[in-house]
C-alpha cells in the first residue's frame, strides 16, 4: 500500500517532466531564418492538374516537413471549380492557409481583402526577393504596392514550329513580324489540310503581339483604358490580316480544339503557346518533332506571363507557419523539385529550368502577367467576342477597339 | 336543464376543431419551414443584396437600383438572355415532341414495353456531368459523330454550332422525364373514348390528333411549364462544354452561366443577384402566360 | 339496316370462357335484348359484335359479310356506351359530327344530319355545349345522337340506362323504343334488368355464364320458359319453384313445379287445377292487389291475389293454380318438361 501511494504522484511528475521536455524540444526548433517559432498545422490548397504534379508537390511538402518537423502540412487540393470553392471558404472565414492564386484573379482577390500582405514577413525573415523575376512579382502586388503572393511558377508564350514542315518549305524559324509573314508565305500550300500558322482568336494571345507593337490595354496605374490607340489597332489589324489572308487559321477553322492540337496534327507549322504544350506533345503526339523557338519581336519584345502564386489567407489561423511554408515552396530547394519535370517553369532566376526550356525563360524580361483590373471578366468577354466578330469579317478592328475601350473604362469606374 | 346539458358538448366541439387545425398546422410546419428556408429566404436575400455592391465579406457600397440599370445596358447580359431564349425556343418543342412520341410508343402495349420505358428514361437518370463529358468526346473534331457523318467540325468549339449542340444534348437527356409526365397524362384518358373513336371510324392518325392530343392538355401544360422553366435555367451543360467560359464567342453563355461568372469571376454578388431577380421575373411571367393559355383542362 | 348473326361464337380469356358457342340470328330492324346477370357474357358478346374484342372461335356476320377480322370502324355499326364515352373536349355538335368527318362526309350533309338528330332528341339548344356542362340525361342523349347520325347497319347499346335515375330511366326507355321504331335500325341492346328486356325487346336472349339459355319473344319467355333459370329470371316477382310433390295434382317426383305468384288462386283445386295448403305469414297491401307471403313446411311462396280475397295471417288455407299455368321442370336437368 505504501509503495502505491508514492507511485501515482511519481507518475504524474514523470509525465509533466516528459511533456515539458517534449514541448521545449519542439519549441526549440526555431527557424533561424524566420526568427519565429512556427508550429501547428497548415492547410495547403490548390488545383491538381495531373497525378505527376501532385506527386511532385507531395515530394516538396515532404521536404518541408522534414526541415520543419513542428509544422504539419495538410494538403487539400480542390477538384472542380477552384475559384468557386475558394470563395465559399473565404466567405465562411475558414479558408486554407496557403493556396494558389492565378494572376488573372489576383486583382479581384486583393481588392476583396482575401489575401494577407506578406511584406512584414519578408522583412522579419530578411528574405531576398531579387531572385524572382520582377515582372512576375509585380503580378501579385496590390495597388497599395504591398506584396500579396510569391509566384510559384509561370510560362510565357513561345513560338513552336514543326521541324519537318519548315524544312520542307525551306524556311528558317522567323524572328520578327516581317520574317513571320515571309515564312508563312513560303509555307502556304505546303501544310496539307491546314494553314501555315495557328492563331487563337482570343486576347490571351493577341495581347502579347500588342505589347510587341508598343501598345497596352490599360495605363500603368490601371485607371484608364489605352486599348483604343494606334499601336493596339495596328497590332490587331496585323493579327487579323494574317488570318484573313489565309496565312493563319483559328483552331475552329483548322478543325481542332486549340493550336497545340494543330501542331500535333500538322495542321499548322507555327503556333504560339506556352510551356504546357511540351508535355502535351510528348504525351499525345510523341512522334511529331517540333522546336521551341524564342518568341518573335515586333517593334520591341513583348510577351504574356501566365503565372500562379502561393498566397496566404487574411483569415489564416496560423500565419507564421503558413509563411514558413510559402517561403519553402518558393525557395530554391522547393522550386527546384517542383519544376524538375518541366511541367512548370521556375519563377526564380537562380533555379535552372530543365533542358529545352531556355527559350521560355528568355522571355522573362518582356513578359507581363496576364491580368487586368478587378471586375474585368465582362470586359475580356466583350473583347474576345468582338475579336471573333472581326475575324469573321463582321466588323472592323476600329469598331472593336471602341467597344472594348468603352467597356473597360466603365469597369474601371 | 337543457342548456346546462348542451353547454359542455358545444365547447368540446369547438376545441376539437381547434385541435384538428393545430394538428394540421403541425404537419405543414416542417415542409413549410423547409420551403421558407430554402426558397423564400434566399429569394428575399437576393432581392436585398441586389441593391448593393456585395463582396465576399458583405456590403461594399449601397447602389440602390444601379445594378438593374447596369443590367439594362449590359450587352453581354443581353447576349446571354438571347442565347437562353433561343435555346429554350428550340429545346422545349423538341423535348415535348420526343417525350410525347416516346410515351405513345410505350403506352401502345407493344412487346418489350418495359425495356423501352427504361431505355427512354435512362438518360434522364444518369449524371448530366458524366453525359456531357462523354458528349464532348463524341462531338469533338475527331470524335464519333464526325467519324460517322464526315467532316471535322468541332461541334462545341464552333460558335455557329455550339449552342445547337447543347440543344441536342439536352433534348436527349431530358425527353425521358417528359415521357414519364406524358405517360401519366396519357393513361388518364379513359379507354372507352378510344373505343368510341374506333367505332366512329377514326384511323390511328386522326385518333391521335383529334382525340389523344387535345385530351393531353394537362400533360401539355405540365410538360410545357417544366420544360420551359428548366430550359431558362440551363447551366450544367453550358458550363462543362465551354469550360466555364460561355464561349466560343459567348455563344454558349446562358443567363445563369453569366450570373455565375459574374459572381465567381468578378466577385460581384450584388450584380449577380440582380441578374437572378430579373431571371426570376422572366420565368415567373412565362409560367403565368402558359397558365393563362393552357389553363383549364376538360374533363368528363 | 341489316341482319346480325352469331355462329357458334366463343370467347375465351385465359382459362375462363366468357361466351360459349353463342348462336343467334337477329333480323333486320329487330330490337333484340341480351339480358342476364353480371358475368353472363352479354357485354362481351356485344363488344365482339362491335369489334372491340376478338372472337376466339365462331363467326359473326352483319348482313352477308363475315366481320370477325374487320376493325370496328369498318363494320358500320354505332355504339352507345354505358358511360356514354363522349369526347370531353368537343362540343355536342362536334361529338355528333366526329364520326361523319372521319369519312369526309360533305359539310352540309353533316350539318343536316346533326341538326336532325338534335331535333329528334330535343337538344338543339345544347348543341354548342361541352359534355361537362350537361346533365346525365343530356349526355345520354348526345350518345344516342352520335349513333343516330351515323345511320349505321346496327345500333349496339351497352346498358345505356344504368347510370340514370329511376324516373329518367322510364322516360328514356320509351324514347329509345320510339326512336328505334321510327328509324327501323337493327338494335342489339344489353341490360341486366329484366323489366327493360321485357318492355323493350322484340325478342329477348337470356344468357347465363356465357351460355344462351333461351331466345324468344317476351311472351314466349314468360309463358314457356325452357329452363328453371329463365323461369326465375323473367317476371317480377319471381316464379315460385317447389318440388312437384308439394303441389297435389302436379307432376311426379323428380320434378319441380313452377307457378307465378300472379297465377295463384285462393281456394279452388277442383277440376283441372293443382292445389296446395299453406299458411299466410305476411300480407303486403298494394292498393290494387295484395302480395301474400305463404309458408308450408320448409317452402316459402309468394302469391299475388285480388284485394277482395280474405287471407288472415296465421291461417292455413288452400291455394290452387290453373293447370295451364303450371310449369314442370326436371329436377336434375332443370329443363322444362312439356306435358
PDB file of N, CA, C and O in Angstrom, chain C residues 277-318:
ATOM      1  N   UNK C 277    -101.712 -26.624 -49.661  1.00  0.00           N
ATOM      2  CA  UNK C 277    -102.080 -25.946 -48.421  1.00  0.00           C
ATOM      3  C   UNK C 277    -100.896 -25.100 -47.977  1.00  0.00           C
ATOM      4  O   UNK C 277     -99.751 -25.547 -48.045  1.00  0.00           O
ATOM      5  N   UNK C 278    -101.215 -23.910 -47.478  1.00  0.00           N
ATOM      6  CA  UNK C 278    -100.109 -23.081 -46.964  1.00  0.00           C
ATOM      7  C   UNK C 278    -100.653 -22.088 -45.974  1.00  0.00           C
ATOM      8  O   UNK C 278    -101.835 -21.705 -46.023  1.00  0.00           O
ATOM      9  N   UNK C 279     -99.807 -21.654 -45.053  1.00  0.00           N
ATOM     10  CA  UNK C 279    -100.209 -20.677 -44.035  1.00  0.00           C
ATOM     11  C   UNK C 279     -99.767 -19.289 -44.476  1.00  0.00           C
ATOM     12  O   UNK C 279     -98.676 -19.092 -44.980  1.00  0.00           O
ATOM     13  N   UNK C 280    -100.673 -18.312 -44.218  1.00  0.00           N
ATOM     14  CA  UNK C 280    -100.331 -16.926 -44.573  1.00  0.00           C
ATOM     15  C   UNK C 280     -99.410 -16.345 -43.516  1.00  0.00           C
ATOM     16  O   UNK C 280     -99.734 -16.360 -42.329  1.00  0.00           O
ATOM     17  N   UNK C 281     -98.279 -15.824 -43.933  1.00  0.00           N
ATOM     18  CA  UNK C 281     -97.348 -15.226 -42.960  1.00  0.00           C
ATOM     19  C   UNK C 281     -97.482 -13.719 -42.931  1.00  0.00           C
ATOM     20  O   UNK C 281     -97.664 -13.112 -41.888  1.00  0.00           O
ATOM     21  N   UNK C 282     -97.309 -13.088 -44.099  1.00  0.00           N
ATOM     22  CA  UNK C 282     -97.380 -11.624 -44.183  1.00  0.00           C
ATOM     23  C   UNK C 282     -98.202 -11.257 -45.401  1.00  0.00           C
ATOM     24  O   UNK C 282     -98.145 -11.923 -46.424  1.00  0.00           O
ATOM     25  N   UNK C 283     -98.994 -10.200 -45.258  1.00  0.00           N
ATOM     26  CA  UNK C 283     -99.752  -9.697 -46.407  1.00  0.00           C
ATOM     27  C   UNK C 283     -99.326  -8.263 -46.696  1.00  0.00           C
ATOM     28  O   UNK C 283     -99.361  -7.413 -45.805  1.00  0.00           O
ATOM     29  N   UNK C 284     -98.844  -7.989 -47.911  1.00  0.00           N
ATOM     30  CA  UNK C 284     -98.494  -6.609 -48.301  1.00  0.00           C
ATOM     31  C   UNK C 284     -99.609  -6.041 -49.155  1.00  0.00           C
ATOM     32  O   UNK C 284     -99.968  -6.586 -50.189  1.00  0.00           O
ATOM     33  N   UNK C 285    -100.182  -4.968 -48.694  1.00  0.00           N
ATOM     34  CA  UNK C 285    -101.306  -4.349 -49.393  1.00  0.00           C
ATOM     35  C   UNK C 285    -100.763  -3.364 -50.415  1.00  0.00           C
ATOM     36  O   UNK C 285    -100.075  -2.414 -50.070  1.00  0.00           O
ATOM     37  N   UNK C 286    -101.065  -3.577 -51.688  1.00  0.00           N
ATOM     38  CA  UNK C 286    -100.515  -2.708 -52.729  1.00  0.00           C
ATOM     39  C   UNK C 286    -101.554  -1.779 -53.330  1.00  0.00           C
ATOM     40  O   UNK C 286    -101.275  -1.064 -54.270  1.00  0.00           O
ATOM     41  N   UNK C 287    -102.759  -1.797 -52.804  1.00  0.00           N
ATOM     42  CA  UNK C 287    -103.783  -0.900 -53.347  1.00  0.00           C
ATOM     43  C   UNK C 287    -104.648  -1.625 -54.354  1.00  0.00           C
ATOM     44  O   UNK C 287    -105.857  -1.759 -54.171  1.00  0.00           O
ATOM     45  N   UNK C 288    -104.032  -2.096 -55.453  1.00  0.00           N
ATOM     46  CA  UNK C 288    -104.838  -2.777 -56.465  1.00  0.00           C
ATOM     47  C   UNK C 288    -104.767  -4.295 -56.308  1.00  0.00           C
ATOM     48  O   UNK C 288    -105.512  -5.025 -56.956  1.00  0.00           O
ATOM     49  N   UNK C 289    -103.798  -4.755 -55.504  1.00  0.00           N
ATOM     50  CA  UNK C 289    -103.735  -6.210 -55.228  1.00  0.00           C
ATOM     51  C   UNK C 289    -102.968  -6.420 -53.931  1.00  0.00           C
ATOM     52  O   UNK C 289    -102.452  -5.463 -53.345  1.00  0.00           O
ATOM     53  N   UNK C 290    -102.902  -7.690 -53.504  1.00  0.00           N
ATOM     54  CA  UNK C 290    -102.140  -7.979 -52.298  1.00  0.00           C
ATOM     55  C   UNK C 290    -101.033  -8.949 -52.625  1.00  0.00           C
ATOM     56  O   UNK C 290    -101.227  -9.891 -53.401  1.00  0.00           O
ATOM     57  N   UNK C 291     -99.864  -8.706 -51.971  1.00  0.00           N
ATOM     58  CA  UNK C 291     -98.750  -9.626 -52.102  1.00  0.00           C
ATOM     59  C   UNK C 291     -98.734 -10.457 -50.837  1.00  0.00           C
ATOM     60  O   UNK C 291     -98.489  -9.965 -49.745  1.00  0.00           O
ATOM     61  N   UNK C 292     -99.035 -11.733 -50.975  1.00  0.00           N
ATOM     62  CA  UNK C 292     -99.199 -12.595 -49.800  1.00  0.00           C
ATOM     63  C   UNK C 292     -98.019 -13.535 -49.686  1.00  0.00           C
ATOM     64  O   UNK C 292     -97.747 -14.320 -50.602  1.00  0.00           O
ATOM     65  N   UNK C 293     -97.326 -13.462 -48.533  1.00  0.00           N
ATOM     66  CA  UNK C 293     -96.203 -14.365 -48.290  1.00  0.00           C
ATOM     67  C   UNK C 293     -96.722 -15.599 -47.587  1.00  0.00           C
ATOM     68  O   UNK C 293     -97.331 -15.498 -46.521  1.00  0.00           O
ATOM     69  N   UNK C 294     -96.497 -16.775 -48.201  1.00  0.00           N
ATOM     70  CA  UNK C 294     -97.019 -18.033 -47.675  1.00  0.00           C
ATOM     71  C   UNK C 294     -95.875 -18.908 -47.221  1.00  0.00           C
ATOM     72  O   UNK C 294     -94.754 -18.828 -47.727  1.00  0.00           O
ATOM     73  N   UNK C 295     -96.212 -19.785 -46.259  1.00  0.00           N
ATOM     74  CA  UNK C 295     -95.232 -20.773 -45.818  1.00  0.00           C
ATOM     75  C   UNK C 295     -95.918 -22.099 -45.685  1.00  0.00           C
ATOM     76  O   UNK C 295     -97.048 -22.190 -45.188  1.00  0.00           O
ATOM     77  N   UNK C 296     -95.248 -23.160 -46.129  1.00  0.00           N
ATOM     78  CA  UNK C 296     -95.780 -24.516 -45.945  1.00  0.00           C
ATOM     79  C   UNK C 296     -94.588 -25.422 -45.749  1.00  0.00           C
ATOM     80  O   UNK C 296     -93.823 -25.669 -46.671  1.00  0.00           O
ATOM     81  N   UNK C 297     -94.451 -25.925 -44.518  1.00  0.00           N
ATOM     82  CA  UNK C 297     -93.275 -26.741 -44.243  1.00  0.00           C
ATOM     83  C   UNK C 297     -92.036 -25.871 -44.407  1.00  0.00           C
ATOM     84  O   UNK C 297     -91.948 -24.773 -43.852  1.00  0.00           O
ATOM     85  N   UNK C 298     -91.073 -26.320 -45.241  1.00  0.00           N
ATOM     86  CA  UNK C 298     -89.858 -25.543 -45.462  1.00  0.00           C
ATOM     87  C   UNK C 298     -90.031 -24.541 -46.583  1.00  0.00           C
ATOM     88  O   UNK C 298     -89.174 -23.692 -46.784  1.00  0.00           O
ATOM     89  N   UNK C 299     -91.089 -24.688 -47.334  1.00  0.00           N
ATOM     90  CA  UNK C 299     -91.224 -23.858 -48.533  1.00  0.00           C
ATOM     91  C   UNK C 299     -91.762 -22.487 -48.203  1.00  0.00           C
ATOM     92  O   UNK C 299     -92.668 -22.317 -47.392  1.00  0.00           O
ATOM     93  N   UNK C 300     -91.208 -21.486 -48.875  1.00  0.00           N
ATOM     94  CA  UNK C 300     -91.721 -20.125 -48.787  1.00  0.00           C
ATOM     95  C   UNK C 300     -92.253 -19.755 -50.160  1.00  0.00           C
ATOM     96  O   UNK C 300     -91.553 -19.920 -51.161  1.00  0.00           O
ATOM     97  N   UNK C 301     -93.471 -19.265 -50.218  1.00  0.00           N
ATOM     98  CA  UNK C 301     -94.075 -18.973 -51.516  1.00  0.00           C
ATOM     99  C   UNK C 301     -94.647 -17.578 -51.513  1.00  0.00           C
ATOM    100  O   UNK C 301     -94.868 -16.970 -50.464  1.00  0.00           O
ATOM    101  N   UNK C 302     -94.909 -17.095 -52.712  1.00  0.00           N
ATOM    102  CA  UNK C 302     -95.468 -15.754 -52.872  1.00  0.00           C
ATOM    103  C   UNK C 302     -96.708 -15.859 -53.739  1.00  0.00           C
ATOM    104  O   UNK C 302     -96.735 -16.571 -54.742  1.00  0.00           O
ATOM    105  N   UNK C 303     -97.743 -15.115 -53.385  1.00  0.00           N
ATOM    106  CA  UNK C 303     -98.943 -15.111 -54.219  1.00  0.00           C
ATOM    107  C   UNK C 303     -99.425 -13.690 -54.379  1.00  0.00           C
ATOM    108  O   UNK C 303     -99.397 -12.893 -53.436  1.00  0.00           O
ATOM    109  N   UNK C 304     -99.870 -13.367 -55.590  1.00  0.00           N
ATOM    110  CA  UNK C 304    -100.466 -12.043 -55.825  1.00  0.00           C
ATOM    111  C   UNK C 304    -101.964 -12.252 -55.976  1.00  0.00           C
ATOM    112  O   UNK C 304    -102.419 -12.871 -56.932  1.00  0.00           O
ATOM    113  N   UNK C 305    -102.754 -11.765 -55.020  1.00  0.00           N
ATOM    114  CA  UNK C 305    -104.181 -12.038 -55.018  1.00  0.00           C
ATOM    115  C   UNK C 305    -104.961 -10.746 -55.111  1.00  0.00           C
ATOM    116  O   UNK C 305    -104.474  -9.689 -54.705  1.00  0.00           O
ATOM    117  N   UNK C 306    -106.193 -10.826 -55.605  1.00  0.00           N
ATOM    118  CA  UNK C 306    -107.035  -9.628 -55.616  1.00  0.00           C
ATOM    119  C   UNK C 306    -107.288  -9.165 -54.198  1.00  0.00           C
ATOM    120  O   UNK C 306    -107.282  -9.945 -53.240  1.00  0.00           O
ATOM    121  N   UNK C 307    -107.520  -7.867 -54.025  1.00  0.00           N
ATOM    122  CA  UNK C 307    -107.688  -7.315 -52.678  1.00  0.00           C
ATOM    123  C   UNK C 307    -108.936  -7.882 -51.976  1.00  0.00           C
ATOM    124  O   UNK C 307    -109.047  -7.885 -50.756  1.00  0.00           O
ATOM    125  N   UNK C 308    -109.895  -8.407 -52.771  1.00  0.00           N
ATOM    126  CA  UNK C 308    -111.131  -8.892 -52.156  1.00  0.00           C
ATOM    127  C   UNK C 308    -110.881 -10.174 -51.374  1.00  0.00           C
ATOM    128  O   UNK C 308    -111.624 -10.494 -50.438  1.00  0.00           O
ATOM    129  N   UNK C 309    -109.869 -10.985 -51.782  1.00  0.00           N
ATOM    130  CA  UNK C 309    -109.625 -12.255 -51.081  1.00  0.00           C
ATOM    131  C   UNK C 309    -109.253 -12.019 -49.634  1.00  0.00           C
ATOM    132  O   UNK C 309    -108.476 -11.139 -49.300  1.00  0.00           O
ATOM    133  N   UNK C 310    -109.877 -12.861 -48.766  1.00  0.00           N
ATOM    134  CA  UNK C 310    -109.621 -12.687 -47.347  1.00  0.00           C
ATOM    135  C   UNK C 310    -108.545 -13.700 -46.958  1.00  0.00           C
ATOM    136  O   UNK C 310    -108.759 -14.897 -47.010  1.00  0.00           O
ATOM    137  N   UNK C 311    -107.387 -13.149 -46.538  1.00  0.00           N
ATOM    138  CA  UNK C 311    -106.264 -14.036 -46.174  1.00  0.00           C
ATOM    139  C   UNK C 311    -105.706 -13.621 -44.840  1.00  0.00           C
ATOM    140  O   UNK C 311    -104.676 -12.941 -44.751  1.00  0.00           O
ATOM    141  N   UNK C 312    -106.410 -13.992 -43.782  1.00  0.00           N
ATOM    142  CA  UNK C 312    -105.916 -13.613 -42.451  1.00  0.00           C
ATOM    143  C   UNK C 312    -104.581 -14.308 -42.178  1.00  0.00           C
ATOM    144  O   UNK C 312    -104.369 -15.461 -42.576  1.00  0.00           O
ATOM    145  N   UNK C 313    -103.680 -13.603 -41.473  1.00  0.00           N
ATOM    146  CA  UNK C 313    -102.365 -14.183 -41.187  1.00  0.00           C
ATOM    147  C   UNK C 313    -102.501 -15.316 -40.199  1.00  0.00           C
ATOM    148  O   UNK C 313    -103.362 -15.316 -39.323  1.00  0.00           O
ATOM    149  N   UNK C 314    -101.605 -16.252 -40.339  1.00  0.00           N
ATOM    150  CA  UNK C 314    -101.535 -17.381 -39.427  1.00  0.00           C
ATOM    151  C   UNK C 314    -102.526 -18.481 -39.773  1.00  0.00           C
ATOM    152  O   UNK C 314    -102.500 -19.564 -39.189  1.00  0.00           O
ATOM    153  N   UNK C 315    -103.370 -18.241 -40.713  1.00  0.00           N
ATOM    154  CA  UNK C 315    -104.377 -19.253 -41.029  1.00  0.00           C
ATOM    155  C   UNK C 315    -103.918 -20.063 -42.221  1.00  0.00           C
ATOM    156  O   UNK C 315    -103.457 -19.516 -43.228  1.00  0.00           O
ATOM    157  N   UNK C 316    -104.070 -21.348 -42.112  1.00  0.00           N
ATOM    158  CA  UNK C 316    -103.715 -22.200 -43.245  1.00  0.00           C
ATOM    159  C   UNK C 316    -104.910 -22.288 -44.157  1.00  0.00           C
ATOM    160  O   UNK C 316    -106.044 -22.504 -43.728  1.00  0.00           O
ATOM    161  N   UNK C 317    -104.608 -22.113 -45.464  1.00  0.00           N
ATOM    162  CA  UNK C 317    -105.704 -22.136 -46.426  1.00  0.00           C
ATOM    163  C   UNK C 317    -105.271 -22.980 -47.611  1.00  0.00           C
ATOM    164  O   UNK C 317    -104.122 -23.346 -47.767  1.00  0.00           O
ATOM    165  N   UNK C 318    -106.246 -23.237 -48.463  1.00  0.00           N
ATOM    166  CA  UNK C 318    -105.919 -23.968 -49.675  1.00  0.00           C
ATOM    167  C   UNK C 318    -105.759 -22.970 -50.802  1.00  0.00           C
ATOM    168  O   UNK C 318    -106.519 -22.016 -50.915  1.00  0.00           O
TER     169      UNK C 318
END
